[in-house]
Amino acid sequence: MRPAYPRPGLRGFRRWLPSWRQLLAVLLTGVAALVGAVVWLFATTHVPDDLNSFATQQNNVFYWSDGTEMARTGWVNRQEVPLEKVPESVRSAVLAAENATFYSDAGVSPTGITRAVWAMVTGGDTQGGSTITQQYVKNIYLTQERDLSRKASEIVIAVKLDQRLSKDEILAGYLNTSWFGRGSYGIQRAAAAYYGKDVSALNPSEAAFLASLLKGASLYDPSLSKDNYQRAVERWSWVLDRMVETGKLSAAERARYTDFPRPVAPPVARGLGGQTGYLVDLAESYLVSHSAITPALLDLGGYQIRTTFDRQRTADLTTAVQSAGPRLDPAREADRHARIGAASVSADGRILALYGGPDYLKQGFDNANTSNVPVGTAFTPIVYAAALDQGVRKGREGGRSPVAPATRYDGGDGIPVMTPEGPYWGRDGKMAKTANDGHKNWGSISLRDAVAQSVNGPMMQLGMDVGLDRVRTTAAGLGLLPDTLGDLVPSFSVGNSRPSAIRTASAYGTFAAGGMHTDPYSVVSVTRNGTPVVLIRPAPFRALPEQVADRVDESLRDAVRSGSAREAAAAGPGTAGKTGTTEDRTAGWFVGYQGQVATAVTVFRMDATSMQLLPLDGLGGSPTTDPVSTYPTRIWTAYAQQVTARTGR
């Protein structure tokens, strides 16, 4: 019989309160349902018979855009080691970092489970809170789903596994199946990958670092970035302190380990020579950021990856660098540390070709995908686009006024840079002034001609009139990554930003495509053993009005026909582009397009140790008065000519 509501015989709010019998019935029903669900889950969830069946190594196969094979990778290192051969200090470091109560818990942590479930329900971080037994279960499944169903299965299997195996057996399995980065599964191969030694030779300090990697090798391998190095040092120190707290390391011994045990340099996979390694790195980075594939899963292998890279264009670009680039002499000081980067990107976002350096096996640093090099005056078409799109505001009062290609600006050298409130004063206490190449005075000049002739002064003032924050928004809309955009000072308009050659080419491609932009991407599709993997592809969007893009395009064509980029006219009709120089002559650029393919070429000098940029004066034995954009323009032109000769268009 259904309970009567409101309850008869009572008055006021008490009529709506359930009786204690009703509350007890609801509680008992809930408990019964929960117990039934747990019993059902335990009955239907089985521990796999072969816990290590996942550990079969496979290659990843990368394909060119035409479907031919480009490269195979698969450097997974796995070597099981008995627990008795793992030093006590290594085991203690892992337990201190991951699960100090491992030998006393039942395979699960009630508080950790509660935190994990709450995080999943609320959308928070689901990492952490798992015991070593649970992590071992997750290792053998290698699933990355973050839902209650997977978590429930993990918990049940962990409890059953804890009853079936001894703690030592579970710990041995965990140490032999965990991913440590650098293609290494298991503590034995991790010891070799990071310290070039057997696990038995590790000291407590090295053990503490390797234990740190279990939290996420891609975040803690210090060779990957400065941020990683800082995180690794902090985590390593914390693990050592935890070992003292858990009684596994004396305070006196802890005091001996004050210097971070730097790992050896990571090995480079063979078969990735020439440009191939740069292309594979780029494709792998895209996969990790645009799919559910993690670095650990990539290391495990088994993926078939169809890339956007055009084999012939890549060869053409390499040939152009070698034939038209500077002739470098190691004995000449001006040629030391010289670097060349280049990228071709279709207006629909496909990265077609790349030149990252002379050889990936000799120089792993990708010159085409670096954010270390100022783009210089190759940035000015973006300022021009922002002005055409958003207009300018010159005075304190009044609204914004439109500008057109024929709008004239003062092209004089050394003209004070103005804000609506008056002259711009820098932090150094000096008034900012314009600076043209060669300090040439151009007089009154139209904006269209200022871009075509690469006259810096009007562009610097134009950026101030538009509003540097608005120029930055336009640049980001054209695909330049926000963290590569420079400080909002007058030099922002003439290129203090440091976008990669890939991103710069992609931005210019927007002008070729009538204002439509698609972020660059390097992978078309991916499967694993024939099964498609979901891959996020960037969608096209309108970044600029078509009329604005067309007007920028006209100015870039003028630059080739009769402006600062006349040397590129040899590439043939329909060429549009712009040179780029920096005030300190540390980088030269040429960015341009033919049809729907944009290419950016940059030449710079950078000390690999300090990452400091050096002047290009005298590069390749050229006169120090030569424009630093000379070599980029020659390389770009030679590349375009080769593509035209091969394709007829």
XYZ file of C-alpha atoms in Angstrom, residues 159-643:
485
model
C 40.367 -6.322 -4.085
C 40.273 -9.739 -5.746
C 43.888 -9.416 -6.884
C 44.954 -8.518 -3.357
C 43.401 -11.774 -2.171
C 44.885 -13.867 -4.965
C 48.475 -12.572 -5.020
C 50.970 -11.691 -2.348
C 51.928 -8.059 -1.814
C 55.405 -8.757 -3.188
C 53.920 -10.254 -6.356
C 51.705 -7.215 -6.865
C 54.579 -4.802 -6.262
C 56.780 -6.724 -8.704
C 54.045 -6.602 -11.335
C 53.556 -2.894 -10.780
C 57.258 -2.105 -11.064
C 57.560 -4.171 -14.244
C 54.518 -2.707 -16.045
C 54.544 0.975 -15.083
C 55.416 3.558 -17.706
C 58.422 5.761 -16.935
C 58.657 7.680 -20.213
C 61.366 7.493 -22.883
C 59.672 4.377 -24.214
C 60.410 2.507 -20.994
C 57.998 0.167 -19.281
C 59.319 -1.216 -16.017
C 61.913 -0.082 -13.493
C 64.778 -2.019 -15.120
C 64.482 -0.262 -18.472
C 63.817 3.073 -16.767
C 67.129 2.768 -14.919
C 68.860 2.220 -18.260
C 66.967 4.998 -20.080
C 67.625 7.683 -17.467
C 70.912 6.632 -15.864
C 72.455 4.080 -18.193
C 72.707 1.475 -15.450
C 71.083 -1.646 -14.043
C 68.347 -1.122 -11.465
C 70.532 -2.822 -8.864
C 73.058 0.036 -9.167
C 70.611 2.862 -8.401
C 71.189 4.949 -5.295
C 68.330 6.376 -3.181
C 68.564 9.783 -4.883
C 68.193 8.285 -8.381
C 65.439 6.025 -7.079
C 63.551 9.066 -5.780
C 63.649 10.673 -9.224
C 62.431 7.526 -11.004
C 59.620 7.247 -8.460
C 58.682 10.839 -9.338
C 58.066 9.792 -12.948
C 55.193 7.544 -11.888
C 53.074 10.652 -11.366
C 53.405 11.443 -15.091
C 56.612 10.973 -17.052
C 55.656 13.546 -19.666
C 55.475 16.153 -16.889
C 58.626 15.185 -15.017
C 61.237 14.179 -17.598
C 63.622 17.144 -17.181
C 64.920 16.869 -20.745
C 61.574 17.945 -22.203
C 61.340 21.524 -20.885
C 62.436 23.975 -18.220
C 59.085 23.596 -16.469
C 59.553 19.840 -16.406
C 62.990 20.288 -14.869
C 61.586 22.482 -12.098
C 58.753 20.042 -11.404
C 61.175 17.111 -11.381
C 63.475 18.759 -8.828
C 60.559 19.606 -6.537
C 59.028 16.137 -6.790
C 62.418 14.416 -6.293
C 63.053 16.417 -3.120
C 59.561 15.656 -1.855
C 59.994 11.907 -2.399
C 63.253 11.905 -0.435
C 61.529 13.755 2.408
C 58.674 11.229 2.308
C 61.177 8.397 2.590
C 62.405 9.981 5.815
C 58.824 10.368 7.078
C 58.063 6.697 6.386
C 61.249 5.580 8.150
C 62.908 4.202 5.015
C 65.712 6.782 4.904
C 67.577 8.349 7.782
C 67.744 12.108 8.114
C 71.530 11.902 7.951
C 71.452 10.011 4.642
C 68.794 12.373 3.293
C 71.130 15.275 4.015
C 73.683 13.761 1.621
C 71.385 14.153 -1.367
C 71.277 17.882 -2.076
C 72.114 17.851 -5.804
C 69.462 16.727 -8.253
C 70.660 13.536 -10.019
C 70.457 14.728 -13.618
C 69.506 11.904 -15.995
C 71.501 11.246 -19.152
C 70.224 12.677 -22.442
C 67.369 10.658 -23.952
C 68.268 8.339 -26.825
C 67.131 9.235 -30.344
C 65.170 6.592 -32.208
C 66.931 5.337 -35.303
C 65.304 5.616 -38.728
C 64.293 9.233 -38.158
C 67.161 10.941 -39.951
C 66.860 13.998 -42.167
C 63.506 15.747 -41.823
C 61.562 12.615 -40.871
C 62.179 12.929 -37.142
C 60.849 16.483 -37.056
C 57.714 15.378 -38.900
C 57.138 12.418 -36.582
C 57.595 14.612 -33.498
C 55.063 17.093 -34.835
C 52.530 14.367 -35.635
C 52.953 12.741 -32.230
C 52.442 16.070 -30.455
C 49.257 16.623 -32.422
C 47.951 13.162 -31.564
C 48.548 13.611 -27.845
C 46.805 16.999 -27.790
C 43.895 16.125 -30.102
C 42.932 12.561 -29.168
C 42.734 10.216 -26.189
C 46.150 8.789 -27.100
C 48.629 9.411 -24.303
C 52.432 9.345 -24.546
C 52.329 6.002 -22.733
C 49.977 4.513 -25.320
C 52.089 5.896 -28.149
C 55.128 4.207 -26.663
C 53.212 0.939 -26.530
C 52.647 1.205 -30.284
C 50.208 -0.332 -32.712
C 49.006 2.894 -34.348
C 48.729 3.656 -38.055
C 48.982 7.421 -38.551
C 48.115 9.161 -41.833
C 49.793 12.571 -41.862
C 49.304 15.720 -43.919
C 52.954 15.847 -45.002
C 53.648 15.989 -48.727
C 56.714 13.894 -49.526
C 57.688 15.832 -52.663
C 57.210 19.254 -51.100
C 59.339 18.216 -48.134
C 62.104 17.135 -50.490
C 61.760 20.384 -52.472
C 62.032 22.480 -49.328
C 65.153 20.640 -48.185
C 66.731 21.068 -51.615
C 65.923 24.797 -51.606
C 67.602 25.293 -48.233
C 70.672 23.439 -49.404
C 70.882 25.234 -52.762
C 69.848 28.792 -51.872
C 70.729 29.001 -48.197
C 73.980 30.432 -46.815
C 77.211 28.532 -47.447
C 78.326 28.010 -43.889
C 81.970 27.759 -42.878
C 82.531 26.423 -39.337
C 85.756 28.419 -39.161
C 83.860 31.665 -39.721
C 82.521 33.162 -36.484
C 79.498 34.680 -38.233
C 78.386 31.219 -39.392
C 78.477 29.487 -36.028
C 75.113 28.656 -34.516
C 73.299 29.503 -37.780
C 69.850 27.932 -38.071
C 67.174 27.710 -40.753
C 63.530 26.833 -40.253
C 60.728 26.648 -42.807
C 57.167 25.386 -43.089
C 54.506 25.143 -45.799
C 50.872 25.204 -44.683
C 47.782 24.929 -46.840
C 45.027 27.469 -46.247
C 42.829 24.586 -45.064
C 45.262 23.936 -42.200
C 47.265 20.998 -43.516
C 50.975 21.233 -42.757
C 52.475 20.138 -46.066
C 56.221 20.422 -45.556
C 58.775 21.267 -42.916
C 62.455 22.019 -42.624
C 63.414 21.707 -38.984
C 67.177 21.535 -39.296
C 69.993 19.738 -41.106
C 69.258 16.322 -39.577
C 66.994 15.248 -36.728
C 69.554 12.735 -35.486
C 72.169 15.486 -35.193
C 69.901 18.331 -34.063
C 66.643 17.407 -32.394
C 65.642 21.056 -31.900
C 63.008 21.923 -34.524
C 63.789 25.330 -36.060
C 60.387 25.444 -37.776
C 58.407 24.913 -34.588
C 60.296 27.109 -32.156
C 58.940 30.101 -30.266
C 62.366 31.651 -29.691
C 62.684 33.847 -32.789
C 61.090 37.311 -33.201
C 59.034 37.535 -36.384
C 60.110 41.128 -37.031
C 58.407 43.187 -39.694
C 56.730 40.119 -41.201
C 54.151 40.918 -38.493
C 53.089 44.241 -40.054
C 50.434 42.792 -42.417
C 48.608 41.644 -39.274
C 48.678 45.220 -37.925
C 47.371 46.435 -41.279
C 44.572 43.824 -41.190
C 43.565 44.885 -37.671
C 43.408 48.533 -38.772
C 41.296 47.803 -41.861
C 38.969 45.645 -39.781
C 38.602 47.740 -36.634
C 39.598 51.286 -37.517
C 41.657 53.615 -35.349
C 41.257 56.003 -32.465
C 43.732 58.859 -32.371
C 42.319 61.287 -29.846
C 41.135 61.065 -26.283
C 37.652 62.150 -27.341
C 35.463 60.663 -30.034
C 34.990 57.206 -31.457
C 36.933 55.070 -33.900
C 37.557 56.102 -37.507
C 37.878 53.749 -40.481
C 41.104 53.493 -42.453
C 41.664 52.434 -46.042
C 44.671 51.332 -48.110
C 45.024 54.923 -49.305
C 45.075 56.390 -45.785
C 48.345 58.246 -45.389
C 50.779 58.221 -42.464
C 54.046 59.990 -41.742
C 56.870 57.782 -43.027
C 59.633 59.839 -41.449
C 62.364 58.278 -39.357
C 62.674 59.182 -35.697
C 59.088 60.457 -35.375
C 57.677 60.324 -31.801
C 55.186 57.489 -31.304
C 51.869 58.930 -30.113
C 49.053 57.654 -27.915
C 45.645 59.339 -27.485
C 47.133 60.981 -24.373
C 50.358 62.160 -26.014
C 53.853 60.775 -26.696
C 54.621 57.231 -25.546
C 57.278 57.071 -22.858
C 59.080 53.783 -22.257
C 59.997 52.295 -18.922
C 63.532 53.502 -19.508
C 62.258 57.068 -19.329
C 62.817 57.703 -23.029
C 60.302 58.820 -25.611
C 59.573 56.063 -28.141
C 60.343 57.002 -31.744
C 59.925 55.306 -35.105
C 62.911 53.638 -36.774
C 62.862 52.791 -40.476
C 65.317 50.437 -42.157
C 68.449 52.408 -42.961
C 66.824 55.357 -41.151
C 65.260 56.377 -44.450
C 62.658 59.149 -44.503
C 59.738 58.198 -46.723
C 57.588 61.266 -46.169
C 53.829 60.908 -46.390
C 52.982 57.341 -47.473
C 49.814 55.286 -47.887
C 49.278 52.287 -45.619
C 49.184 49.976 -48.639
C 52.611 51.222 -49.731
C 53.976 51.212 -46.181
C 53.317 47.453 -45.990
C 54.626 46.799 -49.501
C 57.806 48.835 -49.009
C 58.304 47.613 -45.422
C 58.308 51.065 -43.886
C 58.323 50.494 -40.133
C 57.377 53.896 -38.751
C 53.792 54.083 -40.048
C 53.138 50.509 -38.915
C 54.383 51.267 -35.414
C 52.107 54.297 -35.161
C 49.218 52.432 -36.805
C 49.396 49.735 -34.129
C 49.134 52.386 -31.415
C 46.157 53.979 -33.172
C 44.329 50.662 -33.558
C 45.130 49.660 -29.977
C 47.791 47.056 -29.301
C 45.296 44.885 -27.445
C 43.107 44.823 -30.564
C 46.089 43.962 -32.755
C 46.914 41.110 -30.390
C 43.337 39.817 -30.658
C 43.593 39.871 -34.460
C 46.926 38.024 -34.323
C 45.441 35.339 -32.070
C 42.469 35.010 -34.434
C 44.913 34.368 -37.271
C 46.371 31.443 -35.328
C 49.377 32.920 -33.523
C 49.539 31.265 -30.116
C 48.881 33.711 -27.256
C 51.982 32.674 -25.315
C 54.193 33.605 -28.289
C 52.828 37.150 -28.593
C 55.107 39.900 -27.329
C 54.708 42.689 -24.809
C 52.233 45.416 -25.735
C 54.740 48.170 -26.366
C 55.290 50.089 -29.639
C 57.684 47.415 -30.927
C 54.790 44.916 -30.800
C 53.647 46.221 -34.180
C 57.015 45.569 -35.800
C 57.436 42.052 -34.523
C 58.549 41.472 -30.935
C 56.309 38.379 -30.985
C 57.888 34.951 -31.493
C 55.509 32.696 -33.427
C 56.852 29.575 -35.102
C 57.324 29.362 -38.856
C 54.347 26.967 -38.911
C 52.017 29.446 -37.232
C 53.289 32.411 -39.234
C 52.712 30.601 -42.529
C 49.236 29.632 -41.344
C 48.406 33.264 -40.525
C 49.427 34.413 -44.024
C 47.355 31.594 -45.476
C 44.312 33.394 -44.089
C 45.009 36.328 -46.419
C 45.198 33.890 -49.345
C 41.898 32.271 -48.306
C 39.860 35.469 -48.211
C 39.845 35.710 -44.415
C 38.943 32.087 -43.599
C 41.322 30.442 -41.145
C 41.940 26.856 -40.061
C 44.495 26.138 -37.377
C 47.412 24.050 -38.655
C 47.266 20.299 -38.162
C 49.507 17.394 -39.099
C 47.401 14.211 -38.833
C 44.467 13.292 -41.070
C 43.448 10.018 -39.431
C 44.692 7.364 -37.031
C 43.789 3.739 -36.422
C 45.009 1.129 -33.990
C 45.210 -2.315 -35.465
C 42.625 -1.268 -38.032
C 40.170 0.327 -35.587
C 39.662 4.085 -36.077
C 40.673 6.359 -33.215
C 38.660 9.523 -32.595
C 40.741 12.519 -33.663
C 39.780 16.160 -33.230
C 40.340 18.180 -36.382
C 40.337 21.994 -36.404
C 37.337 23.607 -38.065
C 37.566 26.576 -40.435
C 36.214 29.901 -39.228
C 36.122 33.473 -40.463
C 39.022 35.369 -38.928
C 38.764 38.473 -41.125
C 36.139 39.998 -43.404
C 36.826 38.972 -46.986
C 37.351 42.581 -48.096
C 40.009 43.089 -45.394
C 41.870 39.924 -46.403
C 41.737 40.950 -50.061
C 43.221 44.360 -49.305
C 46.086 42.832 -47.340
C 46.598 40.412 -50.216
C 46.881 43.354 -52.640
C 49.596 44.960 -50.537
C 51.531 41.682 -50.297
C 51.373 41.303 -54.075
C 52.643 44.888 -54.402
C 55.576 43.960 -52.149
C 56.618 41.286 -54.652
C 55.900 43.304 -57.787
C 57.626 46.524 -56.796
C 58.267 46.593 -53.068
C 60.659 45.142 -50.508
C 60.170 41.546 -51.721
C 60.987 42.034 -55.419
C 63.463 39.136 -55.435
C 60.548 36.740 -54.853
C 58.974 37.806 -58.163
C 61.189 35.168 -59.795
C 58.852 32.574 -58.285
C 56.286 33.497 -60.911
C 52.984 35.342 -61.240
C 50.524 35.292 -58.382
C 53.227 35.468 -55.719
C 52.432 37.459 -52.578
C 54.702 37.878 -49.609
C 56.604 39.992 -47.143
C 60.142 40.146 -45.816
C 60.736 40.297 -42.105
C 63.647 41.870 -40.259
C 64.396 42.596 -36.619
C 65.945 45.804 -35.380
C 68.891 43.968 -33.813
C 69.486 41.898 -36.996
C 69.199 38.582 -35.161
C 66.550 37.087 -37.485
C 65.423 37.336 -41.074
C 62.129 36.099 -42.528
C 60.242 35.724 -45.742
C 56.591 34.708 -45.585
C 54.483 34.404 -48.685
C 52.076 32.304 -50.681
C 51.126 31.129 -54.126
C 47.560 30.002 -54.549
C 46.378 28.403 -51.302
C 49.763 27.365 -49.892
C 51.702 29.706 -47.610
C 55.337 29.184 -46.662
C 57.438 30.863 -43.993
C 61.246 30.746 -43.964
C 63.358 32.069 -41.109
C 67.128 32.311 -40.723
C 68.647 33.073 -37.338
C 71.633 32.395 -35.117
C 71.108 30.947 -31.658
C 73.516 29.576 -29.098
C 72.130 26.149 -28.218
C 73.353 26.354 -24.633
C 72.114 29.797 -23.624
C 69.301 30.007 -26.241
C 70.571 33.534 -26.894
C 70.033 35.015 -30.348
C 73.110 36.365 -32.131
C 73.456 38.935 -34.969
C 73.326 37.654 -38.538
C 75.898 40.156 -39.812
C 78.301 38.470 -42.240
C 76.374 35.194 -42.364
C 77.650 33.000 -45.194
C 80.350 35.549 -45.957
C 77.812 38.134 -47.131
C 78.434 41.854 -46.564
C 77.205 43.066 -43.191
C 75.077 45.652 -44.988
C 72.975 42.998 -46.738
C 69.367 42.765 -45.508
C 68.992 39.863 -43.086
C 65.956 38.754 -45.121
C 68.143 38.006 -48.158
C 68.650 34.303 -47.484
C 65.031 33.597 -46.403
C 63.779 35.242 -49.599
C 66.186 33.255 -51.768
C 65.237 29.986 -50.093
C 61.520 30.731 -50.410
C 61.898 31.625 -54.082
C 63.976 28.548 -54.909
C 61.400 26.352 -53.179
C 58.477 27.939 -55.031
C 60.306 27.544 -58.354
C 60.929 23.846 -57.708
C 57.299 23.204 -56.821
